[in-house]
Every structure is written in structure tokens, then in C-alpha cells.
Amino acid sequence: MGFADYDGDGFTDIFVSNDGMQQYLYHNNGNGTFTEVGLESGAALSEDGRRMSGMGVVFQDYDNDGRPDVMVTLLPREIYGVYHNDGGGSFTYRSLETGLGALTSGSSGWSLGLEDFDNDGWKDLFVAQGHVLDNVERIDPSLHYLELPLLAMNHNGRFERVDSGSTVPVAARGAAFGDLNNDGWQDAVVTTLGGHPQVFLNRGGKLHWLTITLRGTRSNRDGYGARVQVNGQTRFATSTNGYLSASDKRLHFGLGTAEKATIEINWPSGIHQTLNDVHADQFLEVREPEKP
């Protein structure tokens, strides 16, 4: 399940993935009710009109066009789904164009996250993987119960696999993300079946970053549902992600070589807030204005 305002009307919508069923997109009508629009929006089925074995969902902007897209992890023989938000309430299936077709056809994905692990200004993809059947090799020797996680770096909207840092295949399920040691670089924690959690500490680099904590006044306390833009990137405030997981509520942005940032926040209350010339490489708390 994922939460974001996909059509820019100021209300948070819900995307739900179901194993063996169509996917559902619930449009927030703004009056306490929702309308299911998955089929008409193009986000309910695969490109060839099939239902999929959906597991995890992330509802964030992967190509920096300001609109939240949808990524869905699936079981083997189905490539992970990418639904690009075209605006106007419609989505286009782009799993092949983004490179995920070649990366995921033989894998079973569970929790996932779109996080900028190298701070270059583009959100990268991390997926916890492992088949649902512990005897799957006896059924199909080409598949594996234990798998390595997928780490794919985002190059202008196309994803390429890199070394995740793990050499031990596991039956992974949950994955959560945040800056565990407050060094400005996003880390990951993965839960496994029959084993200890795996902690992936980001070794970092030389590029700049900014991490924002929202404090709502007229909106909810944590600012959930806010749309936050920093130097052309967009994140939607939420702590939910992937499959049975919750991540750090702080909003992390990679700034590349930029030493200053412009922040624009659309709070759930409708208040629009702008901060200019914000210095990079800091943890910043932003309080919602009490008056428009």
C-alpha cells in the first residue's frame, strides 16, 4: 500500500497491490470518501492486461517530473511493475523502458524503496528479494528461494544494477530505510525468514544532501501527506513503504554538487511554504506556518 497525491488536488490518494488480483487506486474525493479508479487510470493491470502477484508498493516520483509514480514488486516470471504518472489522472506501464524487465524477471520481490543512495538527485531502487516457496528449486531449478537484494541506481529515469554489498542470499521480506548513523547517507535494514536482520550501512561519498523533518501545526503533527520539493525533486511525506515495513519519517534529498537548496512545501492544510538559500548537509526542522 502506498500514499501520495497523484493528481495534484491536495488530497492524499491510496494505491493497493494484491496477489493475483488487479491493483487498486483509490482517489481521495476530499470529503472523507474515495473512488476506485485503477482500471480507468491505467494502473490496475500489466501492459498486456493481466492481473499480477503484487507484493510491495512504493508511491514516489522516480523521474523528477514532480508527479508520484508507482512501483510494484512481483513473483518470478513477472517483471516488477512501473507505472509512470503522466498527469491528468493517468498512468503508463514502463517496466521495460526503465530497465526493470531485464533485472527482475526471475526474482521474487517484497519490500522496496526509492531512496537517493548516492545523493546525485535521483532516487535509486532497493528491493528485498526471496521466493515464497522454500522448495522452489525442486519445482523449477532456474528459480531460488534465497536471493540477494536488488540495488539499482537511477540514471535519468533508467535503472542499472550495482553491487548491494551483500554476498549472502536470504529469504528477505521487509525493508526499511533511513539514515541510521546521521551521516547524510541513506541506509537500509532488511528482515529475513529464519535469520537475523541485515543492516546495510551506506559508505557515502562527496555529494551534498539535505534531510527535512516536518512539524505540522494546522496539518497533522508529522506533516504526513505533504508534498515537498527540493531543487527540482519531489517527495511525499509518509513513513509507509514496501511490504510490512515503515521507514524514517524524515525526508532525505540528495543535492549533487549544489551547496544550497530551495524548499517548497505544500502542507495538507493547503498552506504553501517556501524557504530559499538553505544550506546543504544539514538536518533541518521545518515548522508549518500557523496562518496562510
PDB file of C-alpha atoms in Angstrom:
ATOM      1  CA  MET A   1       0.000   0.000   0.000  1.00  0.00           C
ATOM      2  CA  GLY A   2       1.257   3.471  -0.869  1.00  0.00           C
ATOM      3  CA  PHE A   3       0.074   7.010  -0.132  1.00  0.00           C
ATOM      4  CA  ALA A   4       0.555  10.098  -2.337  1.00  0.00           C
ATOM      5  CA  ASP A   5      -1.390  12.851  -4.060  1.00  0.00           C
ATOM      6  CA  TYR A   6      -1.169  11.502  -7.605  1.00  0.00           C
ATOM      7  CA  ASP A   7      -3.370  14.121  -9.303  1.00  0.00           C
ATOM      8  CA  GLY A   8      -2.261  17.281  -7.522  1.00  0.00           C
ATOM      9  CA  ASP A   9      -5.634  18.162  -5.998  1.00  0.00           C
ATOM     10  CA  GLY A  10      -4.216  18.475  -2.488  1.00  0.00           C
ATOM     11  CA  PHE A  11      -5.649  15.233  -1.100  1.00  0.00           C
ATOM     12  CA  THR A  12      -3.706  12.043  -0.407  1.00  0.00           C
ATOM     13  CA  ASP A  13      -4.684   9.035  -2.541  1.00  0.00           C
ATOM     14  CA  ILE A  14      -4.082   5.311  -1.918  1.00  0.00           C
ATOM     15  CA  PHE A  15      -2.564   2.621  -4.142  1.00  0.00           C
ATOM     16  CA  VAL A  16      -3.095  -1.037  -3.179  1.00  0.00           C
ATOM     17  CA  SER A  17      -1.427  -4.090  -4.723  1.00  0.00           C
ATOM     18  CA  ASN A  18      -2.988  -7.561  -4.361  1.00  0.00           C
ATOM     19  CA  ASP A  19      -1.558 -11.017  -5.026  1.00  0.00           C
ATOM     20  CA  GLY A  20      -3.379 -12.492  -8.014  1.00  0.00           C
ATOM     21  CA  MET A  21      -5.849  -9.622  -8.301  1.00  0.00           C
ATOM     22  CA  GLN A  22      -5.937  -6.320 -10.078  1.00  0.00           C
ATOM     23  CA  GLN A  23      -4.313  -3.335  -8.378  1.00  0.00           C
ATOM     24  CA  TYR A  24      -6.478  -0.616  -6.899  1.00  0.00           C
ATOM     25  CA  LEU A  25      -6.042   3.151  -6.950  1.00  0.00           C
ATOM     26  CA  TYR A  26      -8.362   4.978  -4.572  1.00  0.00           C
ATOM     27  CA  HIS A  27      -8.883   8.630  -5.461  1.00  0.00           C
ATOM     28  CA  ASN A  28      -9.496  10.868  -2.463  1.00  0.00           C
ATOM     29  CA  ASN A  29     -12.655  12.863  -3.124  1.00  0.00           C
ATOM     30  CA  GLY A  30     -11.783  15.369  -0.435  1.00  0.00           C
ATOM     31  CA  ASN A  31     -14.958  14.780   1.570  1.00  0.00           C
ATOM     32  CA  GLY A  32     -13.970  11.672   3.516  1.00  0.00           C
ATOM     33  CA  THR A  33     -14.796   9.254   0.677  1.00  0.00           C
ATOM     34  CA  PHE A  34     -12.730   7.510  -2.013  1.00  0.00           C
ATOM     35  CA  THR A  35     -13.451   6.375  -5.584  1.00  0.00           C
ATOM     36  CA  GLU A  36     -11.605   3.373  -7.064  1.00  0.00           C
ATOM     37  CA  VAL A  37     -10.061   4.416 -10.416  1.00  0.00           C
ATOM     38  CA  GLY A  38      -7.388   1.769 -11.037  1.00  0.00           C
ATOM     39  CA  LEU A  39      -8.653   0.489 -14.380  1.00  0.00           C
ATOM     40  CA  GLU A  40      -9.518   3.838 -15.899  1.00  0.00           C
ATOM     41  CA  SER A  41      -6.209   5.364 -14.777  1.00  0.00           C
ATOM     42  CA  GLY A  42      -4.113   2.562 -16.319  1.00  0.00           C
ATOM     43  CA  ALA A  43      -2.597   1.420 -13.024  1.00  0.00           C
ATOM     44  CA  ALA A  44      -4.605  -1.760 -12.383  1.00  0.00           C
ATOM     45  CA  LEU A  45      -3.059  -4.342 -14.741  1.00  0.00           C
ATOM     46  CA  SER A  46       0.105  -5.241 -16.646  1.00  0.00           C
ATOM     47  CA  GLU A  47       0.783  -3.842 -20.101  1.00  0.00           C
ATOM     48  CA  ASP A  48      -0.931  -6.846 -21.704  1.00  0.00           C
ATOM     49  CA  GLY A  49      -3.949  -6.613 -19.397  1.00  0.00           C
ATOM     50  CA  ARG A  50      -3.088  -9.345 -16.900  1.00  0.00           C
ATOM     51  CA  ARG A  51      -3.521  -9.398 -13.146  1.00  0.00           C
ATOM     52  CA  MET A  52      -0.261  -9.694 -11.247  1.00  0.00           C
ATOM     53  CA  SER A  53       1.010 -11.194  -7.996  1.00  0.00           C
ATOM     54  CA  GLY A  54       1.698  -7.856  -6.330  1.00  0.00           C
ATOM     55  CA  MET A  55       3.659  -7.798  -3.073  1.00  0.00           C
ATOM     56  CA  GLY A  56       5.240  -4.448  -2.194  1.00  0.00           C
ATOM     57  CA  VAL A  57       4.428  -0.907  -3.354  1.00  0.00           C
ATOM     58  CA  VAL A  58       6.277   2.408  -3.399  1.00  0.00           C
ATOM     59  CA  PHE A  59       4.390   5.557  -4.462  1.00  0.00           C
ATOM     60  CA  GLN A  60       7.020   8.240  -5.177  1.00  0.00           C
ATOM     61  CA  ASP A  61       8.444  10.239  -8.096  1.00  0.00           C
ATOM     62  CA  TYR A  62      11.274   8.279  -9.759  1.00  0.00           C
ATOM     63  CA  ASP A  63      11.917  10.557 -12.773  1.00  0.00           C
ATOM     64  CA  ASN A  64      11.821  14.018 -11.157  1.00  0.00           C
ATOM     65  CA  ASP A  65       8.816  15.310 -13.089  1.00  0.00           C
ATOM     66  CA  GLY A  66       7.006  16.262  -9.873  1.00  0.00           C
ATOM     67  CA  ARG A  67       4.335  13.546 -10.021  1.00  0.00           C
ATOM     68  CA  PRO A  68       4.303  10.357  -7.885  1.00  0.00           C
ATOM     69  CA  ASP A  69       4.778   7.137  -9.844  1.00  0.00           C
ATOM     70  CA  VAL A  70       4.075   3.582  -8.711  1.00  0.00           C
ATOM     71  CA  MET A  71       6.472   0.627  -8.467  1.00  0.00           C
ATOM     72  CA  VAL A  72       5.237  -2.863  -7.565  1.00  0.00           C
ATOM     73  CA  THR A  73       7.263  -5.983  -6.731  1.00  0.00           C
ATOM     74  CA  LEU A  74       6.030  -9.338  -8.040  1.00  0.00           C
ATOM     75  CA  LEU A  75       6.785 -13.057  -8.088  1.00  0.00           C
ATOM     76  CA  PRO A  76       9.002 -14.726 -10.755  1.00  0.00           C
ATOM     77  CA  ARG A  77       8.040 -14.784 -14.439  1.00  0.00           C
ATOM     78  CA  GLU A  78       6.505 -11.351 -13.923  1.00  0.00           C
ATOM     79  CA  ILE A  79       8.743  -8.296 -14.159  1.00  0.00           C
ATOM     80  CA  TYR A  80       8.334  -5.697 -11.430  1.00  0.00           C
ATOM     81  CA  GLY A  81       5.693  -3.152 -12.403  1.00  0.00           C
ATOM     82  CA  VAL A  82       6.466   0.515 -13.078  1.00  0.00           C
ATOM     83  CA  TYR A  83       3.509   2.838 -13.625  1.00  0.00           C
ATOM     84  CA  HIS A  84       4.552   6.286 -14.782  1.00  0.00           C
ATOM     85  CA  ASN A  85       2.293   9.140 -13.754  1.00  0.00           C
ATOM     86  CA  ASP A  86       1.523  11.025 -16.977  1.00  0.00           C
ATOM     87  CA  GLY A  87      -0.589  13.690 -15.291  1.00  0.00           C
ATOM     88  CA  GLY A  88      -4.284  14.218 -15.765  1.00  0.00           C
ATOM     89  CA  GLY A  89      -5.049  11.172 -13.630  1.00  0.00           C
ATOM     90  CA  SER A  90      -3.490   8.595 -15.994  1.00  0.00           C
ATOM     91  CA  PHE A  91      -0.562   6.170 -15.780  1.00  0.00           C
ATOM     92  CA  THR A  92       1.573   4.388 -18.409  1.00  0.00           C
ATOM     93  CA  TYR A  93       3.230   0.993 -17.847  1.00  0.00           C
ATOM     94  CA  ARG A  94       7.023   1.479 -18.226  1.00  0.00           C
ATOM     95  CA  SER A  95       8.750  -1.554 -16.744  1.00  0.00           C
ATOM     96  CA  LEU A  96      10.731  -2.246 -19.920  1.00  0.00           C
ATOM     97  CA  GLU A  97      11.674   1.371 -20.586  1.00  0.00           C
ATOM     98  CA  THR A  98      13.071   1.798 -17.074  1.00  0.00           C
ATOM     99  CA  GLY A  99      15.258  -1.311 -17.326  1.00  0.00           C
ATOM    100  CA  LEU A 100      13.434  -3.384 -14.724  1.00  0.00           C
ATOM    101  CA  GLY A 101      12.369  -6.004 -17.273  1.00  0.00           C
ATOM    102  CA  ALA A 102      15.933  -7.280 -17.633  1.00  0.00           C
ATOM    103  CA  LEU A 103      16.643  -7.004 -13.903  1.00  0.00           C
ATOM    104  CA  THR A 104      13.640  -8.730 -12.327  1.00  0.00           C
ATOM    105  CA  SER A 105      12.042 -11.449 -14.474  1.00  0.00           C
ATOM    106  CA  GLY A 106      13.491 -14.290 -12.387  1.00  0.00           C
ATOM    107  CA  SER A 107      13.189 -12.725  -8.947  1.00  0.00           C
ATOM    108  CA  SER A 108      10.602 -12.562  -6.175  1.00  0.00           C
ATOM    109  CA  GLY A 109      10.325  -9.087  -4.725  1.00  0.00           C
ATOM    110  CA  TRP A 110       8.844  -7.962  -1.433  1.00  0.00           C
ATOM    111  CA  SER A 111       9.505  -4.651   0.304  1.00  0.00           C
ATOM    112  CA  LEU A 112      11.137  -1.918  -1.760  1.00  0.00           C
ATOM    113  CA  GLY A 113      12.154   1.699  -1.527  1.00  0.00           C
ATOM    114  CA  LEU A 114      13.031   4.631  -3.763  1.00  0.00           C
ATOM    115  CA  GLU A 115      15.876   6.434  -1.999  1.00  0.00           C
ATOM    116  CA  ASP A 116      18.788   8.526  -3.256  1.00  0.00           C
ATOM    117  CA  PHE A 117      21.656   6.360  -2.022  1.00  0.00           C
ATOM    118  CA  ASP A 118      24.427   8.256  -3.842  1.00  0.00           C
ATOM    119  CA  ASN A 119      22.984  11.776  -3.312  1.00  0.00           C
ATOM    120  CA  ASP A 120      23.077  12.627  -7.012  1.00  0.00           C
ATOM    121  CA  GLY A 121      19.498  13.941  -7.048  1.00  0.00           C
ATOM    122  CA  TRP A 122      17.848  10.775  -8.459  1.00  0.00           C
ATOM    123  CA  LYS A 123      16.020   8.186  -6.350  1.00  0.00           C
ATOM    124  CA  ASP A 124      17.526   4.704  -6.595  1.00  0.00           C
ATOM    125  CA  LEU A 125      15.738   1.373  -6.104  1.00  0.00           C
ATOM    126  CA  PHE A 126      16.363  -1.191  -3.347  1.00  0.00           C
ATOM    127  CA  VAL A 127      14.322  -4.418  -3.180  1.00  0.00           C
ATOM    128  CA  ALA A 128      14.243  -7.221  -0.596  1.00  0.00           C
ATOM    129  CA  GLN A 129      14.020 -10.494  -2.526  1.00  0.00           C
ATOM    130  CA  GLY A 130      13.407 -14.212  -1.917  1.00  0.00           C
ATOM    131  CA  HIS A 131      10.924 -16.751  -3.251  1.00  0.00           C
ATOM    132  CA  VAL A 132       7.784 -17.647  -1.323  1.00  0.00           C
ATOM    133  CA  LEU A 133       8.411 -21.434  -1.597  1.00  0.00           C
ATOM    134  CA  ASP A 134      11.376 -22.935   0.248  1.00  0.00           C
ATOM    135  CA  ASN A 135      11.436 -25.920  -2.171  1.00  0.00           C
ATOM    136  CA  VAL A 136      11.120 -23.913  -5.370  1.00  0.00           C
ATOM    137  CA  GLU A 137      14.437 -25.272  -6.753  1.00  0.00           C
ATOM    138  CA  ARG A 138      12.876 -28.763  -6.885  1.00  0.00           C
ATOM    139  CA  ILE A 139       9.972 -27.379  -8.891  1.00  0.00           C
ATOM    140  CA  ASP A 140      11.997 -25.089 -11.148  1.00  0.00           C
ATOM    141  CA  PRO A 141      15.828 -25.232 -10.902  1.00  0.00           C
ATOM    142  CA  SER A 142      16.096 -21.789 -12.527  1.00  0.00           C
ATOM    143  CA  LEU A 143      14.455 -20.144  -9.506  1.00  0.00           C
ATOM    144  CA  HIS A 144      15.842 -19.686  -5.997  1.00  0.00           C
ATOM    145  CA  TYR A 145      14.307 -19.482  -2.546  1.00  0.00           C
ATOM    146  CA  LEU A 146      17.242 -17.425  -1.233  1.00  0.00           C
ATOM    147  CA  GLU A 147      18.203 -14.296  -3.166  1.00  0.00           C
ATOM    148  CA  LEU A 148      20.433 -11.265  -2.906  1.00  0.00           C
ATOM    149  CA  PRO A 149      18.750  -7.864  -2.603  1.00  0.00           C
ATOM    150  CA  LEU A 150      18.440  -5.747  -5.715  1.00  0.00           C
ATOM    151  CA  LEU A 151      20.157  -2.362  -5.699  1.00  0.00           C
ATOM    152  CA  ALA A 152      19.618  -0.442  -8.935  1.00  0.00           C
ATOM    153  CA  MET A 153      20.943   3.081  -9.433  1.00  0.00           C
ATOM    154  CA  ASN A 154      18.777   5.620 -11.207  1.00  0.00           C
ATOM    155  CA  HIS A 155      20.344   7.239 -14.266  1.00  0.00           C
ATOM    156  CA  ASN A 156      17.866   9.845 -15.524  1.00  0.00           C
ATOM    157  CA  GLY A 157      14.914   7.508 -15.053  1.00  0.00           C
ATOM    158  CA  ARG A 158      16.574   4.243 -16.097  1.00  0.00           C
ATOM    159  CA  PHE A 159      17.769   1.733 -13.509  1.00  0.00           C
ATOM    160  CA  GLU A 160      21.025  -0.259 -13.592  1.00  0.00           C
ATOM    161  CA  ARG A 161      22.028  -2.983 -11.133  1.00  0.00           C
ATOM    162  CA  VAL A 162      25.054  -2.430  -8.896  1.00  0.00           C
ATOM    163  CA  ASP A 163      26.618  -4.389  -6.042  1.00  0.00           C
ATOM    164  CA  SER A 164      24.359  -4.188  -2.987  1.00  0.00           C
ATOM    165  CA  GLY A 165      27.195  -5.055  -0.618  1.00  0.00           C
ATOM    166  CA  SER A 166      25.697  -8.430   0.314  1.00  0.00           C
ATOM    167  CA  THR A 167      27.114 -11.823  -0.648  1.00  0.00           C
ATOM    168  CA  VAL A 168      24.693 -13.930   1.424  1.00  0.00           C
ATOM    169  CA  PRO A 169      21.387 -14.852  -0.255  1.00  0.00           C
ATOM    170  CA  VAL A 170      18.414 -14.815   2.121  1.00  0.00           C
ATOM    171  CA  ALA A 171      14.636 -15.150   2.115  1.00  0.00           C
ATOM    172  CA  ALA A 172      14.072 -11.436   2.601  1.00  0.00           C
ATOM    173  CA  ARG A 173      10.694  -9.858   3.231  1.00  0.00           C
ATOM    174  CA  GLY A 174      10.702  -6.420   4.900  1.00  0.00           C
ATOM    175  CA  ALA A 175      12.933  -3.466   4.034  1.00  0.00           C
ATOM    176  CA  ALA A 176      13.004  -0.072   5.721  1.00  0.00           C
ATOM    177  CA  PHE A 177      15.143   2.975   5.024  1.00  0.00           C
ATOM    178  CA  GLY A 178      16.681   5.877   6.907  1.00  0.00           C
ATOM    179  CA  ASP A 179      19.951   7.477   7.949  1.00  0.00           C
ATOM    180  CA  LEU A 180      20.886   5.195  10.844  1.00  0.00           C
ATOM    181  CA  ASN A 181      24.095   6.987  11.835  1.00  0.00           C
ATOM    182  CA  ASN A 182      23.112  10.536  10.815  1.00  0.00           C
ATOM    183  CA  ASP A 183      25.933  10.948   8.321  1.00  0.00           C
ATOM    184  CA  GLY A 184      23.734  12.229   5.490  1.00  0.00           C
ATOM    185  CA  TRP A 185      23.594   8.951   3.558  1.00  0.00           C
ATOM    186  CA  GLN A 186      20.569   6.667   3.412  1.00  0.00           C
ATOM    187  CA  ASP A 187      20.885   3.158   4.891  1.00  0.00           C
ATOM    188  CA  ALA A 188      18.655   0.064   4.695  1.00  0.00           C
ATOM    189  CA  VAL A 189      17.520  -2.672   7.086  1.00  0.00           C
ATOM    190  CA  VAL A 190      16.119  -5.963   5.747  1.00  0.00           C
ATOM    191  CA  THR A 191      14.214  -8.631   7.657  1.00  0.00           C
ATOM    192  CA  THR A 192      14.629 -12.296   6.712  1.00  0.00           C
ATOM    193  CA  LEU A 193      12.850 -15.583   7.337  1.00  0.00           C
ATOM    194  CA  GLY A 194      14.786 -17.865   9.679  1.00  0.00           C
ATOM    195  CA  GLY A 195      17.677 -15.450  10.102  1.00  0.00           C
ATOM    196  CA  HIS A 196      18.902 -12.206  11.569  1.00  0.00           C
ATOM    197  CA  PRO A 197      18.027  -8.819  10.048  1.00  0.00           C
ATOM    198  CA  GLN A 198      20.535  -7.433   7.580  1.00  0.00           C
ATOM    199  CA  VAL A 199      21.818  -3.878   8.054  1.00  0.00           C
ATOM    200  CA  PHE A 200      23.213  -2.070   5.012  1.00  0.00           C
ATOM    201  CA  LEU A 201      25.266   0.966   6.030  1.00  0.00           C
ATOM    202  CA  ASN A 202      25.881   3.410   3.191  1.00  0.00           C
ATOM    203  CA  ARG A 203      29.604   4.138   2.818  1.00  0.00           C
ATOM    204  CA  GLY A 204      28.802   7.610   1.481  1.00  0.00           C
ATOM    205  CA  GLY A 205      30.687   9.872  -0.886  1.00  0.00           C
ATOM    206  CA  LYS A 206      31.344  13.544  -1.604  1.00  0.00           C
ATOM    207  CA  LEU A 207      27.981  14.849  -2.852  1.00  0.00           C
ATOM    208  CA  HIS A 208      25.678  17.082  -0.815  1.00  0.00           C
ATOM    209  CA  TRP A 209      22.365  16.303   0.884  1.00  0.00           C
ATOM    210  CA  LEU A 210      19.538  17.740   2.961  1.00  0.00           C
ATOM    211  CA  THR A 211      17.256  15.942   5.431  1.00  0.00           C
ATOM    212  CA  ILE A 212      13.987  17.574   6.477  1.00  0.00           C
ATOM    213  CA  THR A 213      11.740  16.905   9.474  1.00  0.00           C
ATOM    214  CA  LEU A 214       8.234  18.331   9.144  1.00  0.00           C
ATOM    215  CA  ARG A 215       6.337  19.751  12.116  1.00  0.00           C
ATOM    216  CA  GLY A 216       2.682  20.343  11.375  1.00  0.00           C
ATOM    217  CA  THR A 217       0.538  22.903  13.181  1.00  0.00           C
ATOM    218  CA  ARG A 218      -2.686  23.210  11.196  1.00  0.00           C
ATOM    219  CA  SER A 219      -1.872  19.892   9.487  1.00  0.00           C
ATOM    220  CA  ASN A 220      -1.133  16.630  11.310  1.00  0.00           C
ATOM    221  CA  ARG A 221       1.877  16.720  13.643  1.00  0.00           C
ATOM    222  CA  ASP A 222       4.286  14.885  11.292  1.00  0.00           C
ATOM    223  CA  GLY A 223       3.121  16.548   8.097  1.00  0.00           C
ATOM    224  CA  TYR A 224       2.135  13.252   6.501  1.00  0.00           C
ATOM    225  CA  GLY A 225       0.677  13.871   3.074  1.00  0.00           C
ATOM    226  CA  ALA A 226       2.763  16.989   2.425  1.00  0.00           C
ATOM    227  CA  ARG A 227       4.342  17.454  -0.991  1.00  0.00           C
ATOM    228  CA  VAL A 228       7.947  18.617  -0.592  1.00  0.00           C
ATOM    229  CA  GLN A 229      10.113  19.850  -3.470  1.00  0.00           C
ATOM    230  CA  VAL A 230      13.841  20.492  -3.150  1.00  0.00           C
ATOM    231  CA  ASN A 231      15.887  21.656  -6.142  1.00  0.00           C
ATOM    232  CA  GLY A 232      13.538  20.032  -8.641  1.00  0.00           C
ATOM    233  CA  GLN A 233      12.998  16.800  -6.711  1.00  0.00           C
ATOM    234  CA  THR A 234       9.716  15.776  -5.113  1.00  0.00           C
ATOM    235  CA  ARG A 235       8.908  13.582  -2.138  1.00  0.00           C
ATOM    236  CA  PHE A 236       5.565  12.891  -0.479  1.00  0.00           C
ATOM    237  CA  ALA A 237       5.749  12.713   3.303  1.00  0.00           C
ATOM    238  CA  THR A 238       4.963   9.250   4.610  1.00  0.00           C
ATOM    239  CA  SER A 239       6.630   6.570   6.727  1.00  0.00           C
ATOM    240  CA  THR A 240       4.986   3.612   4.978  1.00  0.00           C
ATOM    241  CA  ASN A 241       6.791   1.751   2.236  1.00  0.00           C
ATOM    242  CA  GLY A 242       7.071  -1.575   0.526  1.00  0.00           C
ATOM    243  CA  TYR A 243       5.764  -4.648   2.307  1.00  0.00           C
ATOM    244  CA  LEU A 244       5.059  -4.778   6.064  1.00  0.00           C
ATOM    245  CA  SER A 245       7.589  -2.003   6.621  1.00  0.00           C
ATOM    246  CA  ALA A 246       7.860   1.557   7.898  1.00  0.00           C
ATOM    247  CA  SER A 247      10.790   3.883   7.298  1.00  0.00           C
ATOM    248  CA  ASP A 248      12.306   7.019   8.818  1.00  0.00           C
ATOM    249  CA  LYS A 249       9.737   9.820   8.512  1.00  0.00           C
ATOM    250  CA  ARG A 250      12.477  12.342   7.761  1.00  0.00           C
ATOM    251  CA  LEU A 251      12.639  13.385   4.098  1.00  0.00           C
ATOM    252  CA  HIS A 252      16.061  12.872   2.547  1.00  0.00           C
ATOM    253  CA  PHE A 253      17.186  14.686  -0.618  1.00  0.00           C
ATOM    254  CA  GLY A 254      20.456  14.257  -2.489  1.00  0.00           C
ATOM    255  CA  LEU A 255      21.678  17.623  -3.784  1.00  0.00           C
ATOM    256  CA  GLY A 256      24.550  16.555  -6.029  1.00  0.00           C
ATOM    257  CA  THR A 257      27.120  19.372  -6.189  1.00  0.00           C
ATOM    258  CA  ALA A 258      24.656  22.073  -5.031  1.00  0.00           C
ATOM    259  CA  GLU A 259      25.615  23.733  -1.755  1.00  0.00           C
ATOM    260  CA  LYS A 260      22.258  25.482  -1.285  1.00  0.00           C
ATOM    261  CA  ALA A 261      18.639  24.461  -1.801  1.00  0.00           C
ATOM    262  CA  THR A 262      15.212  25.939  -2.372  1.00  0.00           C
ATOM    263  CA  ILE A 263      12.442  24.151  -0.472  1.00  0.00           C
ATOM    264  CA  GLU A 264       8.753  24.299  -1.379  1.00  0.00           C
ATOM    265  CA  ILE A 265       6.194  22.578   0.828  1.00  0.00           C
ATOM    266  CA  ASN A 266       2.512  22.069   0.130  1.00  0.00           C
ATOM    267  CA  TRP A 267       1.082  21.142   3.535  1.00  0.00           C
ATOM    268  CA  PRO A 268      -2.107  19.043   3.855  1.00  0.00           C
ATOM    269  CA  SER A 269      -3.825  22.141   5.265  1.00  0.00           C
ATOM    270  CA  GLY A 270      -3.368  23.892   1.918  1.00  0.00           C
ATOM    271  CA  ILE A 271      -0.608  26.203   3.143  1.00  0.00           C
ATOM    272  CA  HIS A 272       2.263  26.727   0.695  1.00  0.00           C
ATOM    273  CA  GLN A 273       5.658  27.448   2.249  1.00  0.00           C
ATOM    274  CA  THR A 274       8.944  28.391   0.537  1.00  0.00           C
ATOM    275  CA  LEU A 275      12.438  28.514   2.016  1.00  0.00           C
ATOM    276  CA  ASN A 276      15.288  29.950  -0.073  1.00  0.00           C
ATOM    277  CA  ASP A 277      19.081  29.636   0.142  1.00  0.00           C
ATOM    278  CA  VAL A 278      19.008  26.742   2.603  1.00  0.00           C
ATOM    279  CA  HIS A 279      22.497  25.407   3.273  1.00  0.00           C
ATOM    280  CA  ALA A 280      23.232  21.815   2.289  1.00  0.00           C
ATOM    281  CA  ASP A 281      24.475  18.998   4.525  1.00  0.00           C
ATOM    282  CA  GLN A 282      22.191  19.567   7.487  1.00  0.00           C
ATOM    283  CA  PHE A 283      19.205  18.119   9.321  1.00  0.00           C
ATOM    284  CA  LEU A 284      16.519  20.789   9.106  1.00  0.00           C
ATOM    285  CA  GLU A 285      13.237  21.001  11.001  1.00  0.00           C
ATOM    286  CA  VAL A 286      10.526  22.956   9.187  1.00  0.00           C
ATOM    287  CA  ARG A 287       7.508  24.125  11.127  1.00  0.00           C
ATOM    288  CA  GLU A 288       4.254  24.741   9.304  1.00  0.00           C
ATOM    289  CA  PRO A 289       3.105  28.391   9.472  1.00  0.00           C
ATOM    290  CA  GLU A 290       0.064  28.735  11.677  1.00  0.00           C
ATOM    291  CA  LYS A 291      -1.502  31.195   9.239  1.00  0.00           C
ATOM    292  CA  PRO A 292      -1.582  31.080   5.405  1.00  0.00           C
TER     293      PRO A 292
END
